[in-house]
Short mmCIF file of C-alpha atoms and ligand atoms in Angstrom, two decimals:
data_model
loop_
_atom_site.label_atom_id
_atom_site.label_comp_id
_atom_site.label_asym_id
_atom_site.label_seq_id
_atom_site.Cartn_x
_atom_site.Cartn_y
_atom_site.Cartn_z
CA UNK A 183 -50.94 39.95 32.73
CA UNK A 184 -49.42 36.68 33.88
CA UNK A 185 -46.18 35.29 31.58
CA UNK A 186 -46.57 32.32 30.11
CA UNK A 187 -43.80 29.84 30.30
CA UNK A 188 -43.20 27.38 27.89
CA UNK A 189 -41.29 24.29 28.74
CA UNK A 190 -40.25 20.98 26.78
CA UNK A 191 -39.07 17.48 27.87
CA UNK A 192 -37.29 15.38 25.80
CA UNK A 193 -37.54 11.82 25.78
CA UNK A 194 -35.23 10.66 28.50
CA UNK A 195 -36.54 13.20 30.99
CA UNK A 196 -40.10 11.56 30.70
CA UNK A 197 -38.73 7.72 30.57
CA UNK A 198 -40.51 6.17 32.79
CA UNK A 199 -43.47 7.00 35.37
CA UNK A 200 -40.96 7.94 38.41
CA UNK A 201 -38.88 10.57 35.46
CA UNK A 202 -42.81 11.70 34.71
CA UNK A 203 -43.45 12.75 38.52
CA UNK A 204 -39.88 14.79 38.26
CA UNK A 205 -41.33 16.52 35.19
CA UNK A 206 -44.51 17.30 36.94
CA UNK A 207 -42.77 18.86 39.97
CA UNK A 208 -40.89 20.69 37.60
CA UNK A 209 -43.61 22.18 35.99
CA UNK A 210 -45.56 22.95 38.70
CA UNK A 211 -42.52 24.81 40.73
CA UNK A 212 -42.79 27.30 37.52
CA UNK A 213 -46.85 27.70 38.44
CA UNK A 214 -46.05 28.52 41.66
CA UNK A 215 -43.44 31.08 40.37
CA UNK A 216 -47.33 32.59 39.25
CA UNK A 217 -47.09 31.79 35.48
CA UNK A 218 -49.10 30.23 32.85
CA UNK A 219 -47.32 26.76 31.70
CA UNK A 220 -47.40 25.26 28.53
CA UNK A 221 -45.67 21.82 28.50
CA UNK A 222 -44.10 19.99 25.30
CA UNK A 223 -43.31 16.81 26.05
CA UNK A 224 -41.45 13.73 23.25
CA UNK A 225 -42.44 10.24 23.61
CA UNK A 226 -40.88 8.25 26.60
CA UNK A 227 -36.99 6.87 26.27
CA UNK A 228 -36.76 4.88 22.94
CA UNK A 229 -40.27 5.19 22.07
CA UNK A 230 -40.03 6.64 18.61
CA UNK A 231 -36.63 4.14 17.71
CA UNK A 232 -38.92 1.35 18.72
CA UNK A 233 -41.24 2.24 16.54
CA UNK A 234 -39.52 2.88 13.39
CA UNK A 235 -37.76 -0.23 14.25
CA UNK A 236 -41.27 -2.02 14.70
CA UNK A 237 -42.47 -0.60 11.17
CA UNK A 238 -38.57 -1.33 9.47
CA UNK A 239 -39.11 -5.47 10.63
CA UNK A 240 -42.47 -5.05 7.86
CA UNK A 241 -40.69 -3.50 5.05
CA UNK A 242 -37.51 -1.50 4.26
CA UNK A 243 -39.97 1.03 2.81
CA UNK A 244 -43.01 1.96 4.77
CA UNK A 245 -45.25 4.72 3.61
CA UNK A 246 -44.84 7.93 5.25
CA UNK A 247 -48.20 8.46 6.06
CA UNK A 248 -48.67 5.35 7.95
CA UNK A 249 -45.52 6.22 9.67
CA UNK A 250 -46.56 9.18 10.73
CA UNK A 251 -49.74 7.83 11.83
CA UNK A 252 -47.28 5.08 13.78
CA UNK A 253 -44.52 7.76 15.53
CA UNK A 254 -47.19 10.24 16.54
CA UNK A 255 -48.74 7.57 18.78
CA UNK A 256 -45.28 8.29 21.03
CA UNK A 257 -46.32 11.88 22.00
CA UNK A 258 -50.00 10.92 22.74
CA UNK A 259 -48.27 8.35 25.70
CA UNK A 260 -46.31 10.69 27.72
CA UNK A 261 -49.04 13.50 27.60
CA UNK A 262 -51.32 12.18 29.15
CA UNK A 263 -49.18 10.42 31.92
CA UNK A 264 -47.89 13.84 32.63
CA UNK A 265 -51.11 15.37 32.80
CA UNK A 266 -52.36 12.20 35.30
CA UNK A 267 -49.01 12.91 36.87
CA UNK A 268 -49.74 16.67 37.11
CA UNK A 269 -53.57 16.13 38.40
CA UNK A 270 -52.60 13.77 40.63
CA UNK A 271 -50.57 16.14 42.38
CA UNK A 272 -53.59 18.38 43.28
CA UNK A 273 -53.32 20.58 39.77
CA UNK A 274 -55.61 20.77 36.86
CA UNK A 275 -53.76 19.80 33.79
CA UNK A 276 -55.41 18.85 30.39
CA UNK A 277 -53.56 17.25 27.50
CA UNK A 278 -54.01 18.07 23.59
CA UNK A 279 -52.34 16.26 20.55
CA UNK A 280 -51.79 18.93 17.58
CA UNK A 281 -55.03 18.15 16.08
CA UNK A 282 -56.53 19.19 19.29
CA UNK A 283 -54.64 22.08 19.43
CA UNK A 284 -54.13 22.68 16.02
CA UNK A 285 -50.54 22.47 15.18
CA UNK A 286 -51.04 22.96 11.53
CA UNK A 287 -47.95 22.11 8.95
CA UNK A 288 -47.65 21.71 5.21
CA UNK A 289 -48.81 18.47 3.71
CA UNK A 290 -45.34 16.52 3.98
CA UNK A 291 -44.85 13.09 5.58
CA UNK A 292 -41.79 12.90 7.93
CA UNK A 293 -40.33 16.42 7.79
CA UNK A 294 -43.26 19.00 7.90
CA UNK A 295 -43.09 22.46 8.40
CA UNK A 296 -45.23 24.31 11.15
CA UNK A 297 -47.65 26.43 8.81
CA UNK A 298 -49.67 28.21 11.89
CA UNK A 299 -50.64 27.28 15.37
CA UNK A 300 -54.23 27.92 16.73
CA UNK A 301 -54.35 29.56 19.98
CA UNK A 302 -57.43 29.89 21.36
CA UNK A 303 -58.17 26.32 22.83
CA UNK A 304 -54.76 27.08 24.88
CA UNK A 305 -55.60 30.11 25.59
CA UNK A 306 -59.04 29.13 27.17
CA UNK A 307 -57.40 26.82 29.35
CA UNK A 308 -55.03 28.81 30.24
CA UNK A 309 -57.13 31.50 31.24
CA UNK A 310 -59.39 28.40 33.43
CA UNK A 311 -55.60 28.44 35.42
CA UNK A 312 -54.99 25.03 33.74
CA UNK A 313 -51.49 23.72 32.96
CA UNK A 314 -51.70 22.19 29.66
CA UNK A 315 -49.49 19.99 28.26
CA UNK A 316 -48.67 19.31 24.54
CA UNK A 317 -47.32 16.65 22.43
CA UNK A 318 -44.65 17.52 20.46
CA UNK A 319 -43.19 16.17 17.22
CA UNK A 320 -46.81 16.27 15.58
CA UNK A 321 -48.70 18.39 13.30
CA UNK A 322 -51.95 18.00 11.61
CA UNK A 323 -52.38 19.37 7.88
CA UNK A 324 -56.06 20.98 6.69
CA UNK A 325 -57.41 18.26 5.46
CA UNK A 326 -56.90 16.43 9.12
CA UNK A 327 -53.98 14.04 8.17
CA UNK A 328 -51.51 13.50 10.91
CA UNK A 329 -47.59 14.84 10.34
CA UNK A 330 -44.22 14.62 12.24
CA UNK A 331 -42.14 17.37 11.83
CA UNK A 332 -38.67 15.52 11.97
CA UNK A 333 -36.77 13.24 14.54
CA UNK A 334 -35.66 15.53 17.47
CA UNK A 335 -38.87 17.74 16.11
CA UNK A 336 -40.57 17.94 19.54
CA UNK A 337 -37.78 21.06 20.08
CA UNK A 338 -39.11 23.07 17.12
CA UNK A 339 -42.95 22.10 18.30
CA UNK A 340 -42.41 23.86 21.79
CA UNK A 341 -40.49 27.06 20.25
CA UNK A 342 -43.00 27.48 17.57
CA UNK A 343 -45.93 27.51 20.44
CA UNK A 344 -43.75 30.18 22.27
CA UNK A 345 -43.96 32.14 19.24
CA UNK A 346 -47.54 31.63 18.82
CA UNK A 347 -47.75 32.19 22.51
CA UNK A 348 -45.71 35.19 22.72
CA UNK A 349 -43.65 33.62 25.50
CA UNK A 350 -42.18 35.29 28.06
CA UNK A 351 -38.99 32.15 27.08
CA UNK A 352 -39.02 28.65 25.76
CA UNK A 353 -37.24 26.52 28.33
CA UNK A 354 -35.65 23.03 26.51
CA UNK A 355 -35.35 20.85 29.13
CA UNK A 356 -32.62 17.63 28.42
CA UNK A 357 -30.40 15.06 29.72
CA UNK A 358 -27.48 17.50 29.92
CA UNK A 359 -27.01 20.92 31.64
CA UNK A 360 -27.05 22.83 28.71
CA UNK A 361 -25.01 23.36 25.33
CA UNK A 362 -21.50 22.12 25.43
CA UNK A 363 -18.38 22.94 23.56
CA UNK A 364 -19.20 19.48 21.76
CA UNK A 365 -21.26 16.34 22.44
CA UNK A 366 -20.24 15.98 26.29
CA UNK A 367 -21.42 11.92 25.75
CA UNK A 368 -18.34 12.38 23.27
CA UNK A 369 -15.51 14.44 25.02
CA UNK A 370 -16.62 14.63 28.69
CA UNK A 371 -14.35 17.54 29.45
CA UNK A 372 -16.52 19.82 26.94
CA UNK A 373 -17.11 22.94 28.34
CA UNK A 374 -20.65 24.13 28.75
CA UNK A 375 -21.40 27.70 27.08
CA UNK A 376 -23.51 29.98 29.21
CA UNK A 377 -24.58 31.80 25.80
CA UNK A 378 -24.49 30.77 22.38
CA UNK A 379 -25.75 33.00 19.72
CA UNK A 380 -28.60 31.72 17.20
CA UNK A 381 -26.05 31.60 14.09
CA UNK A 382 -23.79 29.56 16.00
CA UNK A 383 -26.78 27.27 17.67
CA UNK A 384 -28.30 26.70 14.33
CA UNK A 385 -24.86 25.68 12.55
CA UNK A 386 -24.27 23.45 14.94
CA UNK A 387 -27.45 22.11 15.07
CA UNK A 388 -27.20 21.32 11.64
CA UNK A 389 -23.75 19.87 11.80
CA UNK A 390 -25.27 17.48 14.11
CA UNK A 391 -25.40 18.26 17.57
CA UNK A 392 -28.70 17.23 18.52
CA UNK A 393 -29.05 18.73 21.56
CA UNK A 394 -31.52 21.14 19.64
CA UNK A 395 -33.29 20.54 16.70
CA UNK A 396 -31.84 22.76 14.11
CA UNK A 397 -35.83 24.02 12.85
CA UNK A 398 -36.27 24.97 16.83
CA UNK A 399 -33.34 27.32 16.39
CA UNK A 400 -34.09 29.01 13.16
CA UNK A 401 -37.80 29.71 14.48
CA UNK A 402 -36.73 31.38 17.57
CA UNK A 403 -34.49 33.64 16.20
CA UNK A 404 -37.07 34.63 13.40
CA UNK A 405 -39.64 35.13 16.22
CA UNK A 406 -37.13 36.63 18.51
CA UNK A 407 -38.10 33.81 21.26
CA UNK A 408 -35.61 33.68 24.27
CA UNK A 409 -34.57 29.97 24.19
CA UNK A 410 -32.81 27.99 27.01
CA UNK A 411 -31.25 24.68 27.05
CA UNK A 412 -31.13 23.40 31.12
CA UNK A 413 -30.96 19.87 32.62
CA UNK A 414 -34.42 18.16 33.89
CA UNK A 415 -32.34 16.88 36.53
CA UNK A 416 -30.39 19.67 38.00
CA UNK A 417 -32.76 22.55 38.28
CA UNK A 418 -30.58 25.17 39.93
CA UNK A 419 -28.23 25.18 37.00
CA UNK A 420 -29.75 27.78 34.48
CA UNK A 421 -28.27 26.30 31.18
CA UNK A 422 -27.48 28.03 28.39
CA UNK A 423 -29.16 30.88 27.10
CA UNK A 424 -29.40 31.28 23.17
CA UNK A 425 -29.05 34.97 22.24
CA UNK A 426 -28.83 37.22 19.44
CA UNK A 427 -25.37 37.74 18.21
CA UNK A 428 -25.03 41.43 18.87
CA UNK A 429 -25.64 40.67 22.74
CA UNK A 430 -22.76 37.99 22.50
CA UNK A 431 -19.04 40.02 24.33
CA UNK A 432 -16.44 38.08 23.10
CA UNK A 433 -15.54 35.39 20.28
CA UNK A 434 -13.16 32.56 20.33
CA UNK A 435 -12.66 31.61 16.40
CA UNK A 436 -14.45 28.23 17.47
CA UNK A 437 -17.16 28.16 19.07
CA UNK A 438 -18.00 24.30 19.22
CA UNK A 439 -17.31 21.25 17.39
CA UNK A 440 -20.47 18.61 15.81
CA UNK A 441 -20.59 15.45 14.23
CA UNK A 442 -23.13 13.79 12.11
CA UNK A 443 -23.22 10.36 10.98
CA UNK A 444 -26.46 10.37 9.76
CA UNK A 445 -25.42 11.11 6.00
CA UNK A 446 -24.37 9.23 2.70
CA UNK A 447 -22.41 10.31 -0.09
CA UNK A 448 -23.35 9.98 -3.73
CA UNK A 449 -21.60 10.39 -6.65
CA UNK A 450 -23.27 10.58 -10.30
CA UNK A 451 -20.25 9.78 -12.48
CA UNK A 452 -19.63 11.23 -16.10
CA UNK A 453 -22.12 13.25 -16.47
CA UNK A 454 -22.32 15.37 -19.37
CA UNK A 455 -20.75 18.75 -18.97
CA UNK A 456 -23.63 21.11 -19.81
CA UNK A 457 -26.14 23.53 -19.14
CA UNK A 458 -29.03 22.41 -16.96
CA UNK A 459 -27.44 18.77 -15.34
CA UNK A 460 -26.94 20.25 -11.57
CA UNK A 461 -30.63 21.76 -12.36
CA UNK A 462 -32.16 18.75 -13.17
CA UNK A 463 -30.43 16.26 -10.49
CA UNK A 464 -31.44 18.71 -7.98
CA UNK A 465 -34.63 19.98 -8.86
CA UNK A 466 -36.11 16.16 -9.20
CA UNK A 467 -34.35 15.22 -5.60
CA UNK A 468 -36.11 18.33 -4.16
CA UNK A 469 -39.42 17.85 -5.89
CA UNK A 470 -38.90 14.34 -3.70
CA UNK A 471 -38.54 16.89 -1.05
CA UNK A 472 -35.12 15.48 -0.27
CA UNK A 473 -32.82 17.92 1.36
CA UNK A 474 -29.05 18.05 0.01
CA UNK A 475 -26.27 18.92 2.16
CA UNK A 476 -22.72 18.72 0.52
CA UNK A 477 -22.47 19.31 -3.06
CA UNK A 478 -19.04 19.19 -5.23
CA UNK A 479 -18.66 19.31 -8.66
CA UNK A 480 -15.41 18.09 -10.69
CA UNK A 481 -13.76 19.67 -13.20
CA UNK A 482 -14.92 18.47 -16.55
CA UNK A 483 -12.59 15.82 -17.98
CA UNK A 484 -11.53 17.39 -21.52
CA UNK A 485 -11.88 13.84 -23.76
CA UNK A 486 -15.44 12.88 -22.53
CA UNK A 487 -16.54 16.38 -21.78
CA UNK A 488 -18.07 14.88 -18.63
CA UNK A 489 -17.89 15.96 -15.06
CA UNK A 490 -18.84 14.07 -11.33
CA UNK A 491 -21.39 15.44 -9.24
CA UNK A 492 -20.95 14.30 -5.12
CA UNK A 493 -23.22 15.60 -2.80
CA UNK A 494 -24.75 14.18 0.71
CA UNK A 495 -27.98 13.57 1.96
CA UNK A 496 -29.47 12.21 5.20
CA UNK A 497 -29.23 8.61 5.33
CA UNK A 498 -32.73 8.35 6.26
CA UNK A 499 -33.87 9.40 2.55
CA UNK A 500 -31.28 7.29 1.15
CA UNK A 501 -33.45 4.52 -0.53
CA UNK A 502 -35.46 7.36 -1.87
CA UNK A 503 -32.65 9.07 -3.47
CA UNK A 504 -31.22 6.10 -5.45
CA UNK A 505 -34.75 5.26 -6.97
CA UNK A 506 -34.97 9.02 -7.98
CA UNK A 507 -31.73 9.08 -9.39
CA UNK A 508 -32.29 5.95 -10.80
CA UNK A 509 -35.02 7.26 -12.61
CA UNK A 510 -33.07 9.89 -14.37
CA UNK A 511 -30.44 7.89 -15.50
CA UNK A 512 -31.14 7.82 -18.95
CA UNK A 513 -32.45 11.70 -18.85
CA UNK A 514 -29.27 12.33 -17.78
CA UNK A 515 -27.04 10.16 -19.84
CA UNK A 516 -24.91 9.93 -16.86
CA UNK A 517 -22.93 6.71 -15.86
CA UNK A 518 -22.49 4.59 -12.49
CA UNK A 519 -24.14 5.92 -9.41
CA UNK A 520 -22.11 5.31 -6.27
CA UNK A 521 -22.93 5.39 -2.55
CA UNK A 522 -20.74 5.18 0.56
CA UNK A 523 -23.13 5.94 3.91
CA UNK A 524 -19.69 4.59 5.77
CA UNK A 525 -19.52 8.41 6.42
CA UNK A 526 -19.41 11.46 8.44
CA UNK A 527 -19.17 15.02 8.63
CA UNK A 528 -17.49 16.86 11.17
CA UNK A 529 -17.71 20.52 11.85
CA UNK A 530 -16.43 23.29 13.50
CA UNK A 531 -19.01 26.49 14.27
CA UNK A 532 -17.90 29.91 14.95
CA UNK A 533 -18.68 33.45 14.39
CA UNK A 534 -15.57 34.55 15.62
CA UNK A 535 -13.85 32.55 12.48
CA UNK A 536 -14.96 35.33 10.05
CA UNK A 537 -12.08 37.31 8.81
CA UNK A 538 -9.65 35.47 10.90
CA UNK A 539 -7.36 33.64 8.15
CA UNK A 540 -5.79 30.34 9.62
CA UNK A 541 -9.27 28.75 11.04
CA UNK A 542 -9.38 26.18 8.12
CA UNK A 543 -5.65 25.01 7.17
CA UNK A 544 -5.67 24.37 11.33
CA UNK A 545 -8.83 22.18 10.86
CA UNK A 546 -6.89 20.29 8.17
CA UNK A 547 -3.78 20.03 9.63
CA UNK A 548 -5.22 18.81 12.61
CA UNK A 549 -7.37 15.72 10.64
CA UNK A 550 -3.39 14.99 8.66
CA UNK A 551 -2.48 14.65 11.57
CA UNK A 552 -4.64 12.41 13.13
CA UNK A 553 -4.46 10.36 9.57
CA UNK A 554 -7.59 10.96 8.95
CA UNK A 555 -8.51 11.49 5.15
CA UNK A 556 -10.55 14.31 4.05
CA UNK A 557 -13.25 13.33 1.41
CA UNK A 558 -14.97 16.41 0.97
CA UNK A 559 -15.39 20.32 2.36
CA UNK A 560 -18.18 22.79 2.31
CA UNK A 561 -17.77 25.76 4.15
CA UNK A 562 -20.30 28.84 5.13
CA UNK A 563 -19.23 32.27 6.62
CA UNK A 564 -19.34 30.42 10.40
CA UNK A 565 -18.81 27.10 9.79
CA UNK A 566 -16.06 24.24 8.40
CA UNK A 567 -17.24 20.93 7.49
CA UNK A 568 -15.13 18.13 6.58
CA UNK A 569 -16.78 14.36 5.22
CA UNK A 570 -14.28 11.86 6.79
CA UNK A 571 -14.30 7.92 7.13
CA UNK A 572 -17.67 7.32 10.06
CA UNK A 573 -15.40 5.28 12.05
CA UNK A 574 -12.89 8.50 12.35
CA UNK A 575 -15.76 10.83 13.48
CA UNK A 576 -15.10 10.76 17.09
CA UNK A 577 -11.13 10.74 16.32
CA UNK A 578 -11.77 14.40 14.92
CA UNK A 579 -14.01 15.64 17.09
CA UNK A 580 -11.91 15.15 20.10
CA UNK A 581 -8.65 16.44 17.81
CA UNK A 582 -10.84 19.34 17.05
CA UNK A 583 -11.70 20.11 20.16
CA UNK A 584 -8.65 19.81 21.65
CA UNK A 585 -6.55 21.93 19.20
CA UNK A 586 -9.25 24.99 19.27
CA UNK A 587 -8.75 25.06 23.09
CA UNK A 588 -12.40 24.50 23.64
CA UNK A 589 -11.64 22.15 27.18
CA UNK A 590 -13.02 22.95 29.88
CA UNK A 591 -11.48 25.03 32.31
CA UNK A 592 -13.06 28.67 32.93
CA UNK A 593 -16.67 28.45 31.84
CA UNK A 594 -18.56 29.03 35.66
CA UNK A 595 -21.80 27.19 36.36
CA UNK A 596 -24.56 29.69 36.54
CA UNK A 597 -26.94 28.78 39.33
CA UNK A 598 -29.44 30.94 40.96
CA UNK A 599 -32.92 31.83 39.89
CA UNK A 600 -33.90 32.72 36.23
CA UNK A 601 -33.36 36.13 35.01
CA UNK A 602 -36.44 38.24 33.17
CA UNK A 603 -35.27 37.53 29.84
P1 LIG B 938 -33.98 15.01 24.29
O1 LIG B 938 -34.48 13.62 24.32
O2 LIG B 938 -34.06 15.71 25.61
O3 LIG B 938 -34.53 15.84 23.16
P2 LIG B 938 -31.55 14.61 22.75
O4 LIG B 938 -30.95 13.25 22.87
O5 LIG B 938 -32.33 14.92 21.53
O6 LIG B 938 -32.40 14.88 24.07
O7 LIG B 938 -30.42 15.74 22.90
C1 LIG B 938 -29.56 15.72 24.01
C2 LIG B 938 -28.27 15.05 23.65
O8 LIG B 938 -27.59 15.84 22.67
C3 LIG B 938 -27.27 14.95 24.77
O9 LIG B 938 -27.50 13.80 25.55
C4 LIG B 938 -25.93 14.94 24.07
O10 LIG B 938 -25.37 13.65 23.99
C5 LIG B 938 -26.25 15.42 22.66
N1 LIG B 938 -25.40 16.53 22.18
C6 LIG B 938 -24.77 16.55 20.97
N2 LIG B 938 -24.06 17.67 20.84
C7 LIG B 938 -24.23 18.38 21.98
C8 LIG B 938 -23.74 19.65 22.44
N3 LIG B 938 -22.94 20.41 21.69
N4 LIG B 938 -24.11 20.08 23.66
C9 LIG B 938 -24.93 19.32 24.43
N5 LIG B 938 -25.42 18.12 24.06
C10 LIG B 938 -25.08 17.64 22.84
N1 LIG B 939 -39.99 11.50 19.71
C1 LIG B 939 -39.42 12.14 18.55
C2 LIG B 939 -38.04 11.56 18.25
O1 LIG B 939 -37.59 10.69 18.95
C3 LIG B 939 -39.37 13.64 18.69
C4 LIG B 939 -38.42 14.18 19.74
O2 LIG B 939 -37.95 13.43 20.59
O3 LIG B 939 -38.17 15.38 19.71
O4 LIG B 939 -37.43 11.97 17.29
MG1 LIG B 940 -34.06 16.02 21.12
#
């Protein structure tokens, strides 16, 4: 039976018509290799920004259905450029949007979650020796309304059709030659990792580097999908190959570094110290479907018997979260509300930091340092976070970096020709 392949371009790699040709070569080098090829592709360049921008110049608060309807125009651009692309170079190509294909998700504006994928339509074509190409980012729900599963979602859309596929691998192909160290736009001597397990992908991911969309990462390692991060432009270089954690050799405490300064902080002030507050702040935001990150809760002050509840969401749901809160106020019997998005949190990721006493004083030592403040921690098994002042963010990534010896120096490029994963 012939593999299938499934491959994804990001936004920059399909930018404009002469990026679109590249793509098409690329894709049809891996039919020659005698495979079936799925293509994901994102909307060209700064499609999507210009879009939100576009809707943003209307109203600070457009409804997420019609901006769903608005994004998921992006996708339905570069598909079928690539396909024209694709034809034009003497191979049959076809494109589908996710209602064509049937990318079904729950029935959530802005931040769906893949439900099911149909397969059959694909699996025609495929059989017909087609290459078909796919936009990403989109969804459709049963009753036929149009979703977008995220910013950066077009990741998740081509490693969820792997799975659906059963995908020989799910190739991400970017703007950079694979998963660095940290942001390589940020510290340009980041070292590139040749593996990086799924624990450590996905915390990072969610600490902000963006290089994968943190959904993309969690579905391949429940589906067991081999997933590879490689450059559109240097095609020789294989990348870096996201694997399960018991085929990882060796651990440095840190295995990369993230940033996100996509979040605010709030802060519900004296609220009263009792049974059911945290539930009832956080059940309404989530009902809202409004996903918190950082949550810290004072000590109650003995005279008032009240406490302060901080915690950080994405920016983006921001104007959403104060109305909600707003809302409660009285329900609550809380006092002020106070926001600071002049924030960011910085992380460092690494499953070799379990057990290994010293990982976090050395992350805070290293920010005192610098000077820079720390305003609030959360911590998993694999991962540090710190919330620090936005305009310190790249300040402590570089420190980070730097002091957890994550330069580059002995990581080898990998070239040659990809491996049966
Ligand atoms: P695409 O449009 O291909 O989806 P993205 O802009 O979403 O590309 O993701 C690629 C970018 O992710 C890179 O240009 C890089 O600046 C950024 N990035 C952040 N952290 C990392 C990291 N640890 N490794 C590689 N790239 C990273
Ligand atoms: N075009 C969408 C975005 O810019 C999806 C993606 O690029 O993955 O967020
Ligand atoms: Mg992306």
């Amino acid at each position: 039976m012939r593999k299938i392949i499934v491959q994804k371009f990001g936004g920059t790699s399909v930018a404009d018509t002469e990026k679109i040709k590249n793509v098409a070569r690329t894709v049809i080098r891996e039919k020659e290799n005698g495979n079936d090829v799925v293509v994901v592709v994102s909307a060209m360049g700064h499609t999507t920004d210009y879009l939100v921008k576009m809707a943003h110049d209307l109203t600070p608060t457009p409804s997420g259905r019609e901006m769903d309807m608005l994004l998921s125009t992006g996708e339905g651009v570069s598909i079928a450029l690539l396909a024209i692309a694709i034809q034009a170079a003497g191979y049959e190509a076809v494109s589908f949007n996710a209602m064509q294909v049937g990318i079904m998700t729950e029935n959530v504006h802005s931040k769906a979650r893949i439900i099911d994928i149909k397969t059959e339509k694909l699996r025609k074509n495929l059989n017909e020796g087609k290459i078909i190409v796919v936009a990403g980012f989109q969804g459709v729900t049963e009753d036929g309304e149009i979703t977008t599963l995220g910013r950066g979602g077009s990741d998740t859309s081509a490693v969820a059709l792997a799975a659906a596929l059963n995908a020989e691998r799910c190739d991400i192909y970017t703007d950079v030659e694979g998963v660095y160290t940290t942001d390589p736009r940020v510290v340009p001597n980041a070292s590139r990792l040749n593996e990086i397990s799924y624990e450590e992908m996905l915390e990072l991911a969610h600490a902000g580097a963006n290089v994968l969309h943190p959904r993309s990462v969690e579905t391949a390692k429940q589906f067991n999908v081999p997933l590879r991060v490689r450059s559109s432009f240097k095609l020789d270089n294989l990348g870096t190959l996201i694997v399960g954690v018991d085929k990882m050799e060796i651990y440095k405490p840190v295995a990369g570094v993230a940033a996100d300064s996509s979040q605010a902080r709030i802060v519900v002030c004296d609220v009263p110290d009792k049974p059911g507050t945290a539930a009832t702040i956080f059940g309404r935001l989530a009902k809202e479907n409004i996903s918190v990150d950082m949550i810290i809760q004072s000590y109650a002050r003995k005279v008032s018997n009240t406490n302060d509840i901080a915690f950080t969401i994405d920016s983006s749901d921001l104007a959403k979260t104060i109305s909600t809160l707003n809302a409660l106020k009285a329900e609550l019997n809380c006092g002020e509300i106070k926001v600071d998005d002049n924030i960011a949190k910085v992380s460092i990721v690494g499953a070799g930091m379990i057990d290994r006493p010293g990982i976090a004083s050395t992350m805070f030592e290293t920010l005192a340092e610098q000077g820079i403040n720390i305003r609030m921690i959360s911590t998993s098994e694999i991962k540090i976070s710190c919330l620090v002042d936005k305009d310190k963010a790249q300040q402590a990534v570089k420190a980070l970096h730097k002091v957890f010896e994550l330069e580059c120096n002995e990581v080898a490029d990998v070239k040659g020709t990809l491996p049966d994963v």
